[in-house]
């Protein structure tokens, strides 16, 4: 019977963990343990928050290890004592060094949310949405010292139709991977999956997201900005500055629709702001703000936001400023 230790932090790891728990309880393999990153400060109040995997474990009464660093002596000693056949890594958020990579009998397998070698790195889901890709997927890959550079054991694909939001897509990709995870590990152990090296000529990289990535440039097309809204939900959010009653406020768009604009208006101009619609001109086309977040408040329909304004916003041109620090 295979012995697996799982390391995961992000939301994509939760469906995988759920399925593995079910399979381990059915006696199909032994889940030795679960590791995640420690709780981190989040939000305006900087409250300590668990990772999605940590939150799931707490809600279900699961014992979980929280490693500040996987590569320190304590973490390695614990994992070495467990003697896993596999370390399964799903959106953990740390690179593994050689001693840890060499520890499991059959190696370390990572589930990566892209069609490798496209979009190695920290933000593959976001990049696929921003770029308007027609498809994405998950890869089961062998972990080595390089970032997402190991041979690919197995690939699962999913089509995209330019309606997906990053947070929902992340969970869907986790569900896609979950159905095949144990089968892939069993086939690797049996020697029937040996992996295919990635083509270096096809490699593209992604980077860790920054708040500034979500700042809207209204010179871009409505298509590009609407994709940003979907790609940067929930974080860092597609944001813009608006002057209200002499004060600049940073607003985050959470839902938007592309609309036509035949008016000779400059990008960033609010071309409609009434009880029904909030529309802003873009480099080409226009964007209807269906839902947004005002600092300190929950998401609200764009029309509700306008109803609460004490001034007429129509005709205003939005300030194109970089209002957050990278």
Coordinates of C-alpha atoms in Angstrom, one line a residue:
X1 CA 0.0 0.0 0.0
X2 CA 1.4 3.4 -1.0
X3 CA 2.3 5.9 1.8
X4 CA 1.8 9.5 0.8
X5 CA 2.4 12.8 2.7
X6 CA 0.6 15.8 1.2
X7 CA 1.8 19.4 1.2
X8 CA -0.7 22.0 0.2
X9 CA -1.7 25.6 0.9
X10 CA -3.9 27.1 -1.9
X11 CA -7.6 26.5 -2.7
X12 CA -6.7 24.2 -5.5
X13 CA -5.3 21.7 -3.0
X14 CA -8.5 21.4 -1.0
X15 CA -10.5 19.2 -3.5
X16 CA -7.4 17.0 -3.9
X17 CA -7.2 16.6 -0.1
X18 CA -10.9 15.8 0.1
X19 CA -10.6 13.0 -2.4
X20 CA -7.4 11.6 -0.9
X21 CA -9.1 11.5 2.6
X22 CA -12.0 9.6 1.1
X23 CA -9.7 7.1 -0.6
X24 CA -7.5 6.6 2.4
X25 CA -10.5 5.9 4.6
X26 CA -11.5 3.3 2.0
X27 CA -8.1 1.6 2.6
X28 CA -6.8 2.4 -0.9
X29 CA -3.5 4.0 0.4
X30 CA -2.1 5.5 3.5
X31 CA -2.2 9.2 4.0
X32 CA 0.6 9.8 6.4
X33 CA -0.1 13.4 7.1
X34 CA -0.9 16.9 5.8
X35 CA 1.4 19.9 5.8
X36 CA 0.6 23.6 5.1
X37 CA 2.1 27.0 5.5
X38 CA 1.6 28.8 8.9
X39 CA -1.2 31.3 9.4
X40 CA -0.4 34.7 7.9
X41 CA -1.7 38.3 8.6
X42 CA -4.3 39.3 6.0
X43 CA -6.8 42.0 5.4
X44 CA -6.8 45.6 6.6
X45 CA -6.7 44.5 10.2
X46 CA -3.8 42.1 9.5
X47 CA -5.7 39.3 11.3
X48 CA -3.9 35.9 11.3
X49 CA -5.6 33.7 8.7
X50 CA -5.0 30.0 7.8
X51 CA -4.3 28.8 4.3
X52 CA -7.4 27.3 2.5
X53 CA -5.9 23.9 3.4
X54 CA -5.4 24.9 7.0
X55 CA -9.0 26.2 7.2
X56 CA -10.4 23.0 5.7
X57 CA -8.4 20.9 8.3
X58 CA -9.6 23.0 11.2
X59 CA -13.3 22.8 10.0
X60 CA -13.0 19.0 9.8
X61 CA -10.9 18.3 12.9
X62 CA -7.9 17.1 11.0
X63 CA -4.4 17.1 12.4
X64 CA -2.1 19.2 10.3
X65 CA 1.5 20.3 10.3
X66 CA 2.4 23.9 9.8
X67 CA 5.9 24.2 8.6
X68 CA 7.6 27.7 8.6
X69 CA 10.2 26.2 6.3
X70 CA 10.1 22.7 4.7
X71 CA 13.9 22.8 4.3
X72 CA 14.9 23.1 8.0
X73 CA 16.0 20.3 10.1
X74 CA 12.8 19.8 12.1
X75 CA 10.5 19.5 9.0
X76 CA 12.9 17.2 7.3
X77 CA 13.4 15.0 10.4
X78 CA 9.6 14.6 10.7
X79 CA 9.1 13.6 7.1
X80 CA 12.1 11.3 7.1
X81 CA 10.7 9.4 10.1
X82 CA 7.4 8.9 8.3
X83 CA 9.3 7.4 5.3
X84 CA 6.8 8.3 2.6
X85 CA 6.7 6.7 -0.8
X86 CA 5.6 10.1 -2.2
X87 CA 5.5 13.7 -1.2
X88 CA 2.6 15.2 -3.0
X89 CA 2.8 19.0 -3.4
X90 CA -0.1 21.1 -4.4
X91 CA 0.2 24.9 -4.3
X92 CA 2.4 24.8 -1.2
X93 CA 4.3 28.0 -1.8
X94 CA 7.8 26.9 -1.1
X95 CA 10.6 25.4 -3.1
X96 CA 12.0 22.1 -2.0
X97 CA 15.8 21.6 -1.8
X98 CA 17.7 18.5 -2.7
X99 CA 17.7 16.7 0.7
X100 CA 13.9 16.8 0.8
X101 CA 13.5 16.0 -2.9
X102 CA 15.5 12.8 -2.4
X103 CA 13.6 11.7 0.7
X104 CA 10.5 9.8 -0.7
X105 CA 10.9 6.4 -2.2
X106 CA 9.3 7.4 -5.6
X107 CA 10.1 11.1 -5.4
X108 CA 8.1 14.3 -5.0
X109 CA 5.2 14.9 -7.4
X110 CA 3.7 18.4 -7.9
X111 CA 0.3 19.2 -9.3
X112 CA 0.8 22.4 -11.3
X113 CA -2.2 24.5 -12.6
X114 CA -1.1 25.0 -16.2
X115 CA -0.2 23.1 -19.3
X116 CA 3.5 22.9 -18.8
X117 CA 6.0 24.1 -20.0
X118 CA 3.6 27.1 -20.4
X119 CA 3.2 29.2 -17.3
X120 CA 5.7 27.9 -14.9
X121 CA 5.8 29.8 -11.6
X122 CA 3.4 31.3 -9.1
X123 CA 0.4 32.6 -11.0
X124 CA -0.5 30.3 -14.0
X125 CA -4.3 30.6 -13.6
X126 CA -4.3 34.4 -13.6
X127 CA -2.0 34.5 -16.6
X128 CA -4.2 32.1 -18.6
X129 CA -7.3 34.3 -18.0
X130 CA -5.5 37.6 -18.6
X131 CA -4.1 36.3 -21.9
X132 CA -7.5 35.0 -23.1
X133 CA -6.2 31.4 -23.5
X134 CA -8.6 28.9 -25.1
X135 CA -7.5 26.1 -22.7
X136 CA -5.7 25.4 -19.5
X137 CA -5.3 22.4 -17.2
X138 CA -3.2 20.7 -14.6
X139 CA 0.1 18.7 -14.9
X140 CA 1.4 16.1 -12.6
X141 CA 5.2 16.7 -12.6
X142 CA 8.3 15.3 -11.1
X143 CA 9.9 17.9 -8.7
X144 CA 13.5 18.9 -9.1
X145 CA 15.6 21.9 -7.9
X146 CA 14.4 24.1 -10.8
X147 CA 11.1 25.9 -10.6
X148 CA 8.4 23.7 -12.2
X149 CA 11.0 22.3 -14.6
X150 CA 10.7 18.6 -14.0
X151 CA 9.4 15.9 -16.4
X152 CA 5.6 15.8 -16.8
X153 CA 3.9 12.5 -15.9
X154 CA 0.3 13.3 -16.8
X155 CA -1.7 16.2 -18.1
X156 CA -5.4 17.0 -17.8
X157 CA -6.9 19.8 -20.0
X158 CA -9.9 22.1 -19.6
X159 CA -11.3 24.5 -22.2
X160 CA -11.8 28.2 -21.4
X161 CA -14.5 30.4 -22.7
X162 CA -13.6 33.9 -21.4
X163 CA -16.1 33.8 -18.5
X164 CA -14.0 32.1 -15.8
X165 CA -13.0 33.8 -12.6
X166 CA -9.7 32.9 -11.1
X167 CA -11.0 31.8 -7.7
X168 CA -13.6 29.5 -9.2
X169 CA -11.3 28.1 -11.8
X170 CA -8.7 27.3 -9.2
X171 CA -11.2 25.0 -7.4
X172 CA -12.4 23.5 -10.6
X173 CA -8.8 22.6 -11.6
X174 CA -8.3 21.0 -8.1
X175 CA -11.4 18.9 -8.7
X176 CA -10.1 17.9 -12.1
X177 CA -6.8 16.8 -10.6
X178 CA -8.4 15.1 -7.6
X179 CA -10.1 12.4 -9.7
X180 CA -6.7 11.2 -11.1
X181 CA -4.2 11.9 -8.3
X182 CA -4.1 8.4 -6.7
X183 CA -4.2 6.7 -10.1
X184 CA -1.2 8.8 -11.3
X185 CA 0.8 8.0 -8.1
X186 CA 0.1 4.3 -8.4
X187 CA 1.2 4.3 -12.1
X188 CA 4.4 6.1 -11.3
X189 CA 5.2 3.6 -8.5
X190 CA 4.4 0.7 -10.9
X191 CA 6.8 2.2 -13.5
X192 CA 4.0 2.6 -16.2
X193 CA 4.3 6.4 -16.0
X194 CA 7.9 7.5 -16.6
X195 CA 7.4 11.2 -17.5
X196 CA 8.2 13.4 -20.5
X197 CA 10.9 16.1 -20.3
X198 CA 9.6 19.7 -20.9
X199 CA 10.6 21.4 -24.1
X200 CA 12.8 24.4 -23.1
X201 CA 11.9 26.3 -26.3
X202 CA 8.2 26.4 -25.1
X203 CA 8.8 27.6 -21.5
X204 CA 7.0 30.7 -20.3
X205 CA 7.2 32.0 -16.8
X206 CA 4.8 33.7 -14.4
X207 CA 5.6 35.7 -11.2
X208 CA 4.0 36.1 -7.8
X209 CA 1.2 38.6 -8.0
X210 CA 1.5 42.1 -6.6
X211 CA -1.2 44.6 -5.7
X212 CA 0.0 46.8 -8.6
X213 CA -0.8 44.1 -11.1
X214 CA -4.5 44.8 -10.7
X215 CA -4.3 48.6 -11.4
X216 CA -6.5 49.3 -14.4
X217 CA -5.1 51.3 -17.4
X218 CA -8.2 52.6 -19.1
X219 CA -6.2 52.9 -22.4
X220 CA -6.5 49.2 -22.7
X221 CA -9.5 47.6 -24.4
X222 CA -12.7 46.7 -22.6
X223 CA -11.9 43.1 -23.4
X224 CA -8.5 43.3 -21.7
X225 CA -9.9 45.0 -18.6
X226 CA -12.8 42.7 -18.2
X227 CA -10.3 39.8 -18.3
X228 CA -8.3 41.5 -15.6
X229 CA -11.4 41.7 -13.4
X230 CA -11.9 37.9 -13.7
X231 CA -8.2 37.1 -13.4
X232 CA -7.5 39.2 -10.3
X233 CA -10.6 38.1 -8.3
X234 CA -10.3 37.8 -5.3
X235 CA -6.7 39.2 -5.1
X236 CA -5.3 41.7 -5.9
X237 CA -8.5 42.9 -7.5
X238 CA -8.9 45.0 -10.6
X239 CA -8.8 48.5 -9.1
X240 CA -9.0 52.2 -10.2
X241 CA -9.1 55.6 -8.5
X242 CA -12.2 57.8 -8.4
X243 CA -12.5 61.2 -6.9
X244 CA -15.6 61.5 -4.7
X245 CA -16.3 64.7 -2.8
X246 CA -12.7 65.8 -3.2
X247 CA -11.3 62.6 -1.9
X248 CA -9.5 59.9 -3.9
X249 CA -10.9 56.4 -3.3
X250 CA -9.6 53.1 -4.6
X251 CA -12.4 50.9 -6.0
X252 CA -12.2 47.3 -6.9
X253 CA -14.3 45.9 -9.8
X254 CA -15.6 42.4 -9.0
X255 CA -18.0 42.0 -12.0
X256 CA -18.0 43.8 -15.3
X257 CA -19.6 43.5 -18.8
X258 CA -18.2 44.6 -22.1
X259 CA -20.4 47.1 -24.0
X260 CA -20.1 49.0 -27.2
X261 CA -19.1 52.7 -27.2
X262 CA -19.6 54.8 -30.3
X263 CA -19.2 58.1 -28.5
X264 CA -16.0 60.2 -29.2
X265 CA -14.9 59.9 -25.6
X266 CA -11.4 59.6 -24.1
X267 CA -10.4 56.4 -22.3
X268 CA -11.3 56.6 -18.6
X269 CA -14.3 58.8 -19.1
X270 CA -17.5 57.9 -17.2
X271 CA -20.0 57.9 -20.1
X272 CA -23.0 56.8 -18.0
X273 CA -23.7 57.0 -14.3
X274 CA -27.4 56.8 -13.4
X275 CA -29.7 54.6 -11.3
X276 CA -29.3 51.8 -13.8
X277 CA -25.8 51.7 -15.2
X278 CA -22.2 52.7 -14.5
X279 CA -20.2 52.7 -17.7
X280 CA -16.6 53.7 -18.4
X281 CA -15.0 54.3 -21.7
X282 CA -11.9 52.2 -22.5
X283 CA -9.2 52.3 -25.2
X284 CA -11.7 50.4 -27.3
X285 CA -15.3 49.7 -26.3
X286 CA -16.5 50.4 -22.8
X287 CA -17.0 48.6 -19.5
X288 CA -20.2 48.4 -17.5
X289 CA -19.4 48.1 -13.8
X290 CA -21.8 45.5 -12.6
X291 CA -20.4 45.1 -9.1
X292 CA -17.6 46.8 -7.1
X293 CA -16.1 47.1 -3.7
X294 CA -15.7 50.4 -1.9
X295 CA -13.0 50.4 0.9
X296 CA -14.5 49.1 4.1
X297 CA -17.6 47.8 2.5
X298 CA -18.9 44.6 0.9
X299 CA -19.3 44.2 -2.8
X300 CA -22.3 46.0 -4.2
X301 CA -24.0 46.5 -7.6
X302 CA -22.7 49.4 -9.6
X303 CA -26.1 51.0 -9.6
X304 CA -26.3 50.9 -5.8
X305 CA -23.0 52.6 -5.6
X306 CA -24.2 55.4 -7.9
X307 CA -27.4 55.8 -5.9
X308 CA -25.3 56.5 -2.8
X309 CA -23.2 59.1 -4.5
X310 CA -23.9 62.8 -3.7
X311 CA -22.5 64.0 -7.0
X312 CA -23.0 63.4 -10.7
X313 CA -20.1 61.3 -12.0
X314 CA -21.0 61.3 -15.7
X315 CA -18.3 63.0 -17.8
X316 CA -15.6 62.6 -15.2
X317 CA -12.3 61.2 -16.4
X318 CA -10.7 58.7 -14.0
X319 CA -7.3 59.4 -12.7
X320 CA -4.8 57.0 -14.1
X321 CA -2.5 56.7 -11.1
X322 CA -0.6 53.8 -9.6
X323 CA -2.3 54.0 -6.2
X324 CA -0.8 50.9 -4.5
X325 CA 2.7 50.0 -3.7
X326 CA 4.1 46.9 -5.5

